[in-house]
Every structure is written in C-alpha cells, then in structure tokens.
Amino acid sequence: KAGVTQTPRYLIKTRGQQVTLSCSPISGHRSVSWYQQTPGQGLQFLFEYFSETQRNKGNFPGRFSGRQFSNSRSEMNVSTLELGDSALYLCASSRTSGRNEQFFGPGTRLTVL
Amino acid sequence: TQLLEQSPQFLSIQEGENLTVYCNSSSVFSSLQWYRQEPGEGPVLLVTVVTGGEVKKLKRLTFQFGDARKDSSLHITAAQPGDTGLYLCAGKLTSGTYKYIFGTGTRLKVLA
C-alpha cells in the first residue's frame, strides 16, 4: 500500500511569490491535515480537510489556504511568501476525521529567499 | 505560545544506556501521542495514550500518561543506534479533531 506522497519534495521561492504544495493521501483515506515544521516553532497545525471541507484551522494568517478534491488529494497554497515561511510542510492522512492514526508524508522543504 | 514543553532538547548517549524524555503542559489533553522522526521523513507514530495514569510498553520503550493528563514520559531501556531520531509528543485538546499541539521535540543520538 503506497504511503502519503508529497510533491514537490524541495522548492525554492523568493519573497512575494506564491507556492502550491500537493499531497496525495493513502488510498481510502479521506482526511488530510497540513503542518508546518520549523526549528524555532516546531510542528504547528495549519488545517484539516475531510470530504472536501475544512474541518479545523490553526493560527496562521490568511495567506495560508488549502483545498481538498473529490479524490481526497489536497493542495496547500501560500501567497505573498515571507522569509519566515521557510519550513518543512508536512501533510498527514487518516481514514476518517480525528479518530484514527495519522500517517505523515515525507514533507516539502520550502526555502524562501 | 508553546503549550507542550519537552525536555531535554538534545540528548547524546552511549549504546546500552537508559534515558527518559519528558513532555509537560499546563493544559489537559484528551489524548497524547509520541512520534519519532528521522531526517528527510515525516513523523511516525509510536503510541497513543488516552487514560490518565496509563502505561504502555513497546519493546524497549515505555510510555506513561500523567494522572491529570497534562504530562507524559518516554523511557527507553538499553538504547540502540537505531533509536536515534527526533522524538515528538503531541497532545489533542479536543477529541474528534486532528488539531494536535506538538512539543518542540527531543533530538536523541545514540552512539555505538
């Protein structure tokens, strides 16, 4: 069974640009959550999607947005990039919302110059 | 504001030694998880504890959830180089959601 896949694995952008990250959950999983991991702040919850609906949202500015498609694949978008957005962005999938084990993907390493 | 404090932040020990990692908070959690993350990979779930005072064992790893469900510990017996990695605790404030609060992590290095 294939695991959670994230693309791209590495990304370099400049300030002011926007970026879209993609996450394909494990087959049969309908919940996708996104996290940002930085050395200073650790791992922080961004948002969770279940059946194409955002179920929960963390404390991030509106520049961070996401969506989920009917096949459960999810995308995360960050607009007007700032230097502080440099981080490892992780997505995790689960069979249902909030009740099962999360399986994390390898992450997308975003560097903002 | 970091709700979950982990200690120590870094730990370097020799193979065969024992160690304990702590995860503390002033908040009450409905459940708490421990993960291990290796370079270039996402975190992998080790255990979930849900009942105050609960103790779970996974081979050489022993996990304990505090009676008040505010803290947890991870004890590794006879550490091996394969235990090297970043250990993260994560607390869930409300059931039925994946809005986890993650600790800052403990980076463990076990030397052969």
GROMACS .gro file of N, CA and C in nm, chain A residues 6-99:
model
  282
    6GLN      N    1   0.405   1.354  -0.122
    6GLN     CA    2   0.400   1.499  -0.129
    6GLN      C    3   0.490   1.546  -0.243
    7THR      N    4   0.441   1.643  -0.318
    7THR     CA    5   0.520   1.699  -0.426
    7THR      C    6   0.508   1.851  -0.426
    8PRO      N    7   0.616   1.921  -0.462
    8PRO     CA    8   0.749   1.866  -0.481
    8PRO      C    9   0.816   1.838  -0.346
    9ARG      N   10   0.928   1.774  -0.344
    9ARG     CA   11   0.999   1.750  -0.218
    9ARG      C   12   1.079   1.871  -0.174
   10TYR      N   13   1.128   1.946  -0.271
   10TYR     CA   14   1.206   2.066  -0.240
   10TYR      C   15   1.160   2.180  -0.331
   11LEU      N   16   1.164   2.301  -0.276
   11LEU     CA   17   1.115   2.416  -0.351
   11LEU      C   18   1.189   2.540  -0.303
   12ILE      N   19   1.234   2.621  -0.397
   12ILE     CA   20   1.298   2.749  -0.363
   12ILE      C   21   1.219   2.859  -0.430
   13LYS      N   22   1.177   2.957  -0.350
   13LYS     CA   23   1.099   3.070  -0.400
   13LYS      C   24   1.160   3.199  -0.345
   14THR      N   25   1.116   3.311  -0.401
   14THR     CA   26   1.160   3.440  -0.349
   14THR      C   27   1.043   3.510  -0.282
   15ARG      N   28   1.075   3.606  -0.198
   15ARG     CA   29   0.973   3.680  -0.125
   15ARG      C   30   0.870   3.741  -0.221
   16GLY      N   31   0.745   3.735  -0.181
   16GLY     CA   32   0.639   3.792  -0.262
   16GLY      C   33   0.574   3.695  -0.358
   17GLN      N   34   0.644   3.585  -0.389
   17GLN     CA   35   0.585   3.485  -0.477
   17GLN      C   36   0.481   3.403  -0.403
   18GLN      N   37   0.411   3.320  -0.478
   18GLN     CA   38   0.318   3.227  -0.416
   18GLN      C   39   0.361   3.084  -0.450
   19VAL      N   40   0.312   2.988  -0.373
   19VAL     CA   41   0.352   2.850  -0.393
   19VAL      C   42   0.233   2.758  -0.366
   20THR      N   43   0.228   2.649  -0.439
   20THR     CA   44   0.125   2.547  -0.417
   20THR      C   45   0.193   2.413  -0.393
   21LEU      N   46   0.157   2.350  -0.283
   21LEU     CA   47   0.211   2.219  -0.247
   21LEU      C   48   0.100   2.116  -0.259
   22SER      N   49   0.138   1.994  -0.296
   22SER     CA   50   0.039   1.890  -0.319
   22SER      C   51   0.060   1.771  -0.227
   23CYS      N   52  -0.050   1.710  -0.188
   23CYS     CA   53  -0.045   1.593  -0.100
   23CYS      C   54  -0.145   1.489  -0.151
   24SER      N   55  -0.096   1.367  -0.173
   24SER     CA   56  -0.184   1.256  -0.210
   24SER      C   57  -0.191   1.160  -0.091
   25PRO      N   58  -0.309   1.144  -0.032
   25PRO     CA   59  -0.320   1.058   0.085
   25PRO      C   60  -0.315   0.911   0.049
   26ILE      N   61  -0.307   0.830   0.151
   26ILE     CA   62  -0.313   0.685   0.132
   26ILE      C   63  -0.450   0.650   0.074
   27SER      N   64  -0.452   0.555  -0.018
   27SER     CA   65  -0.578   0.516  -0.081
   27SER      C   66  -0.681   0.477   0.024
   28GLY      N   67  -0.801   0.536   0.014
   28GLY     CA   68  -0.907   0.507   0.110
   28GLY      C   69  -0.915   0.606   0.225
   29HIS      N   70  -0.811   0.686   0.241
   29HIS     CA   71  -0.813   0.788   0.346
   29HIS      C   72  -0.883   0.913   0.296
   30ARG      N   73  -0.968   0.970   0.381
   30ARG     CA   74  -1.046   1.086   0.340
   30ARG      C   75  -1.008   1.215   0.413
   31SER      N   76  -0.925   1.202   0.513
   31SER     CA   77  -0.885   1.320   0.591
   31SER      C   78  -0.740   1.354   0.562
   32VAL      N   79  -0.715   1.482   0.538
   32VAL     CA   80  -0.578   1.530   0.517
   32VAL      C   81  -0.555   1.651   0.606
   33SER      N   82  -0.446   1.647   0.682
   33SER     CA   83  -0.408   1.760   0.766
   33SER      C   84  -0.273   1.812   0.721
   34TRP      N   85  -0.254   1.942   0.738
   34TRP     CA   86  -0.127   2.005   0.700
   34TRP      C   87  -0.061   2.065   0.824
   35TYR      N   88   0.073   2.053   0.829
   35TYR     CA   89   0.151   2.105   0.939
   35TYR      C   90   0.273   2.178   0.884
   36GLN      N   91   0.318   2.279   0.959
   36GLN     CA   92   0.442   2.348   0.928
   36GLN      C   93   0.544   2.314   1.036
   37GLN      N   94   0.664   2.275   0.996
   37GLN     CA   95   0.769   2.242   1.093
   37GLN      C   96   0.890   2.331   1.072
   38THR      N   97   0.927   2.406   1.176
   38THR     CA   98   1.045   2.491   1.175
   38THR      C   99   1.128   2.464   1.299
   39PRO      N  100   1.259   2.491   1.295
   39PRO     CA  101   1.342   2.467   1.413
   39PRO      C  102   1.297   2.549   1.534
   40GLY      N  103   1.249   2.670   1.510
   40GLY     CA  104   1.213   2.756   1.622
   40GLY      C  105   1.077   2.729   1.681
   41GLN      N  106   0.980   2.700   1.598
   41GLN     CA  107   0.841   2.682   1.644
   41GLN      C  108   0.798   2.536   1.649
   42GLY      N  109   0.880   2.447   1.598
   42GLY     CA  110   0.841   2.307   1.599
   42GLY      C  111   0.735   2.279   1.495
   43LEU      N  112   0.652   2.181   1.525
   43LEU     CA  113   0.549   2.136   1.433
   43LEU      C  114   0.417   2.203   1.471
   44GLN      N  115   0.360   2.279   1.378
   44GLN     CA  116   0.237   2.352   1.407
   44GLN      C  117   0.127   2.316   1.307
   45PHE      N  118   0.007   2.297   1.360
   45PHE     CA  119  -0.109   2.258   1.281
   45PHE      C  120  -0.156   2.375   1.195
   46LEU      N  121  -0.174   2.348   1.066
   46LEU     CA  122  -0.225   2.450   0.975
   46LEU      C  123  -0.376   2.435   0.955
   47PHE      N  124  -0.418   2.324   0.899
   47PHE     CA  125  -0.561   2.296   0.880
   47PHE      C  126  -0.583   2.150   0.846
   48GLU      N  127  -0.711   2.111   0.858
   48GLU     CA  128  -0.751   1.974   0.827
   48GLU      C  129  -0.868   1.977   0.731
   49TYR      N  130  -0.864   1.889   0.632
   49TYR     CA  131  -0.973   1.875   0.538
   49TYR      C  132  -1.028   1.733   0.543
   50PHE      N  133  -1.159   1.725   0.534
   50PHE     CA  134  -1.228   1.595   0.532
   50PHE      C  135  -1.344   1.607   0.435
   51SER      N  136  -1.350   1.518   0.341
   51SER     CA  137  -1.456   1.520   0.239
   51SER      C  138  -1.471   1.658   0.177
   52GLU      N  139  -1.361   1.715   0.137
   52GLU     CA  140  -1.354   1.842   0.064
   52GLU      C  141  -1.391   1.964   0.148
   53THR      N  142  -1.409   1.946   0.278
   53THR     CA  143  -1.446   2.056   0.367
   53THR      C  144  -1.338   2.079   0.471
   54GLN      N  145  -1.307   2.205   0.498
   54GLN     CA  146  -1.211   2.236   0.603
   54GLN      C  147  -1.277   2.214   0.737
   55ARG      N  148  -1.219   2.126   0.819
   55ARG     CA  149  -1.279   2.091   0.947
   55ARG      C  150  -1.219   2.172   1.064
   56ASN      N  151  -1.090   2.196   1.055
   56ASN     CA  152  -1.022   2.269   1.161
   56ASN      C  153  -0.915   2.358   1.101
   57LYS      N  154  -0.882   2.466   1.173
   57LYS     CA  155  -0.782   2.559   1.124
   57LYS      C  156  -0.694   2.602   1.240
   58GLY      N  157  -0.564   2.611   1.214
   58GLY     CA  158  -0.470   2.659   1.314
   58GLY      C  159  -0.459   2.810   1.309
   59ASN      N  160  -0.363   2.862   1.385
   59ASN     CA  161  -0.347   3.007   1.396
   59ASN      C  162  -0.246   3.062   1.296
   60PHE      N  163  -0.278   3.054   1.171
   60PHE     CA  164  -0.193   3.104   1.065
   60PHE      C  165  -0.268   3.213   0.989
   61PRO      N  166  -0.193   3.308   0.930
   61PRO     CA  167  -0.260   3.416   0.855
   61PRO      C  168  -0.332   3.363   0.731
   62GLY      N  169  -0.418   3.447   0.676
   62GLY     CA  170  -0.497   3.409   0.561
   62GLY      C  171  -0.417   3.382   0.435
   63ARG      N  172  -0.286   3.414   0.439
   63ARG     CA  173  -0.202   3.383   0.322
   63ARG      C  174  -0.189   3.232   0.302
   64PHE      N  175  -0.217   3.159   0.407
   64PHE     CA  176  -0.212   3.013   0.401
   64PHE      C  177  -0.354   2.961   0.375
   65SER      N  178  -0.370   2.889   0.269
   65SER     CA  179  -0.501   2.834   0.236
   65SER      C  180  -0.485   2.693   0.181
   66GLY      N  181  -0.594   2.624   0.176
   66GLY     CA  182  -0.587   2.487   0.124
   66GLY      C  183  -0.718   2.447   0.061
   67ARG      N  184  -0.714   2.331   0.002
   67ARG     CA  185  -0.838   2.275  -0.051
   67ARG      C  186  -0.820   2.124  -0.068
   68GLN      N  187  -0.931   2.056  -0.079
   68GLN     CA  188  -0.927   1.912  -0.099
   68GLN      C  189  -1.020   1.877  -0.215
   69PHE      N  190  -0.974   1.786  -0.296
   69PHE     CA  191  -1.050   1.746  -0.414
   69PHE      C  192  -1.133   1.620  -0.384
   70SER      N  193  -1.221   1.586  -0.479
   70SER     CA  194  -1.311   1.473  -0.459
   70SER      C  195  -1.236   1.340  -0.445
   71ASN      N  196  -1.115   1.333  -0.495
   71ASN     CA  197  -1.035   1.210  -0.481
   71ASN      C  198  -0.949   1.212  -0.354
   72SER      N  199  -0.977   1.310  -0.266
   72SER     CA  200  -0.910   1.329  -0.136
   72SER      C  201  -0.771   1.392  -0.145
   73ARG      N  202  -0.719   1.407  -0.265
   73ARG     CA  203  -0.591   1.480  -0.278
   73ARG      C  204  -0.610   1.622  -0.229
   74SER      N  205  -0.504   1.677  -0.172
   74SER     CA  206  -0.515   1.811  -0.115
   74SER      C  207  -0.401   1.899  -0.164
   75GLU      N  208  -0.429   2.026  -0.172
   75GLU     CA  209  -0.327   2.125  -0.205
   75GLU      C  210  -0.326   2.232  -0.098
   76MET      N  211  -0.206   2.284  -0.074
   76MET     CA  212  -0.190   2.396   0.017
   76MET      C  213  -0.125   2.510  -0.060
   77ASN      N  214  -0.176   2.630  -0.043
   77ASN     CA  215  -0.124   2.746  -0.114
   77ASN      C  216  -0.077   2.849  -0.012
   78VAL      N  217   0.038   2.907  -0.040
   78VAL     CA  218   0.086   3.019   0.041
   78VAL      C  219   0.111   3.136  -0.054
   79SER      N  220   0.044   3.248  -0.030
   79SER     CA  221   0.061   3.364  -0.116
   79SER      C  222   0.153   3.465  -0.049
   80THR      N  223   0.207   3.554  -0.129
   80THR     CA  224   0.295   3.661  -0.079
   80THR      C  225   0.395   3.606   0.022
   81LEU      N  226   0.480   3.519  -0.026
   81LEU     CA  227   0.575   3.449   0.061
   81LEU      C  228   0.664   3.546   0.138
   82GLU      N  229   0.691   3.508   0.264
   82GLU     CA  230   0.783   3.581   0.351
   82GLU      C  231   0.899   3.488   0.389
   83LEU      N  232   1.010   3.550   0.430
   83LEU     CA  233   1.127   3.470   0.467
   83LEU      C  234   1.091   3.368   0.575
   84GLY      N  235   1.005   3.409   0.666
   84GLY     CA  236   0.966   3.322   0.777
   84GLY      C  237   0.881   3.203   0.738
   85ASP      N  238   0.841   3.198   0.611
   85ASP     CA  239   0.762   3.084   0.564
   85ASP      C  240   0.851   2.966   0.529
   86SER      N  241   0.981   2.987   0.531
   86SER     CA  242   1.074   2.876   0.504
   86SER      C  243   1.055   2.769   0.611
   87ALA      N  244   1.025   2.649   0.567
   87ALA     CA  245   0.991   2.543   0.661
   87ALA      C  246   0.974   2.411   0.589
   88LEU      N  247   0.957   2.306   0.667
   88LEU     CA  248   0.916   2.176   0.613
   88LEU      C  249   0.765   2.168   0.629
   89TYR      N  250   0.694   2.150   0.520
   89TYR     CA  251   0.549   2.140   0.524
   89TYR      C  252   0.510   1.992   0.511
   90LEU      N  253   0.442   1.945   0.613
   90LEU     CA  254   0.405   1.805   0.622
   90LEU      C  255   0.255   1.788   0.605
   91CYS      N  256   0.215   1.686   0.534
   91CYS     CA  257   0.074   1.652   0.535
   91CYS      C  258   0.058   1.513   0.593
   92ALA      N  259  -0.056   1.490   0.652
   92ALA     CA  260  -0.086   1.361   0.714
   92ALA      C  261  -0.225   1.319   0.672
   93SER      N  262  -0.241   1.191   0.645
   93SER     CA  263  -0.373   1.143   0.607
   93SER      C  264  -0.425   1.043   0.708
   94SER      N  265  -0.557   1.033   0.711
   94SER     CA  266  -0.623   0.938   0.801
   94SER      C  267  -0.750   0.889   0.736
   95ARG      N  268  -0.795   0.774   0.781
   95ARG     CA  269  -0.914   0.715   0.719
   95ARG      C  270  -1.036   0.804   0.743
   96THR      N  271  -1.053   0.851   0.867
   96THR     CA  272  -1.165   0.940   0.897
   96THR      C  273  -1.112   1.064   0.967
   97SER      N  274  -1.201   1.148   1.014
   97SER     CA  275  -1.159   1.274   1.074
   97SER      C  276  -1.144   1.261   1.224
   98GLY      N  277  -1.022   1.274   1.273
   98GLY     CA  278  -0.997   1.288   1.416
   98GLY      C  279  -1.000   1.162   1.499
   99ARG      N  280  -1.027   1.047   1.439
   99ARG     CA  281  -1.044   0.928   1.522
   99ARG      C  282  -0.945   0.817   1.494
   0.00000   0.00000   0.00000
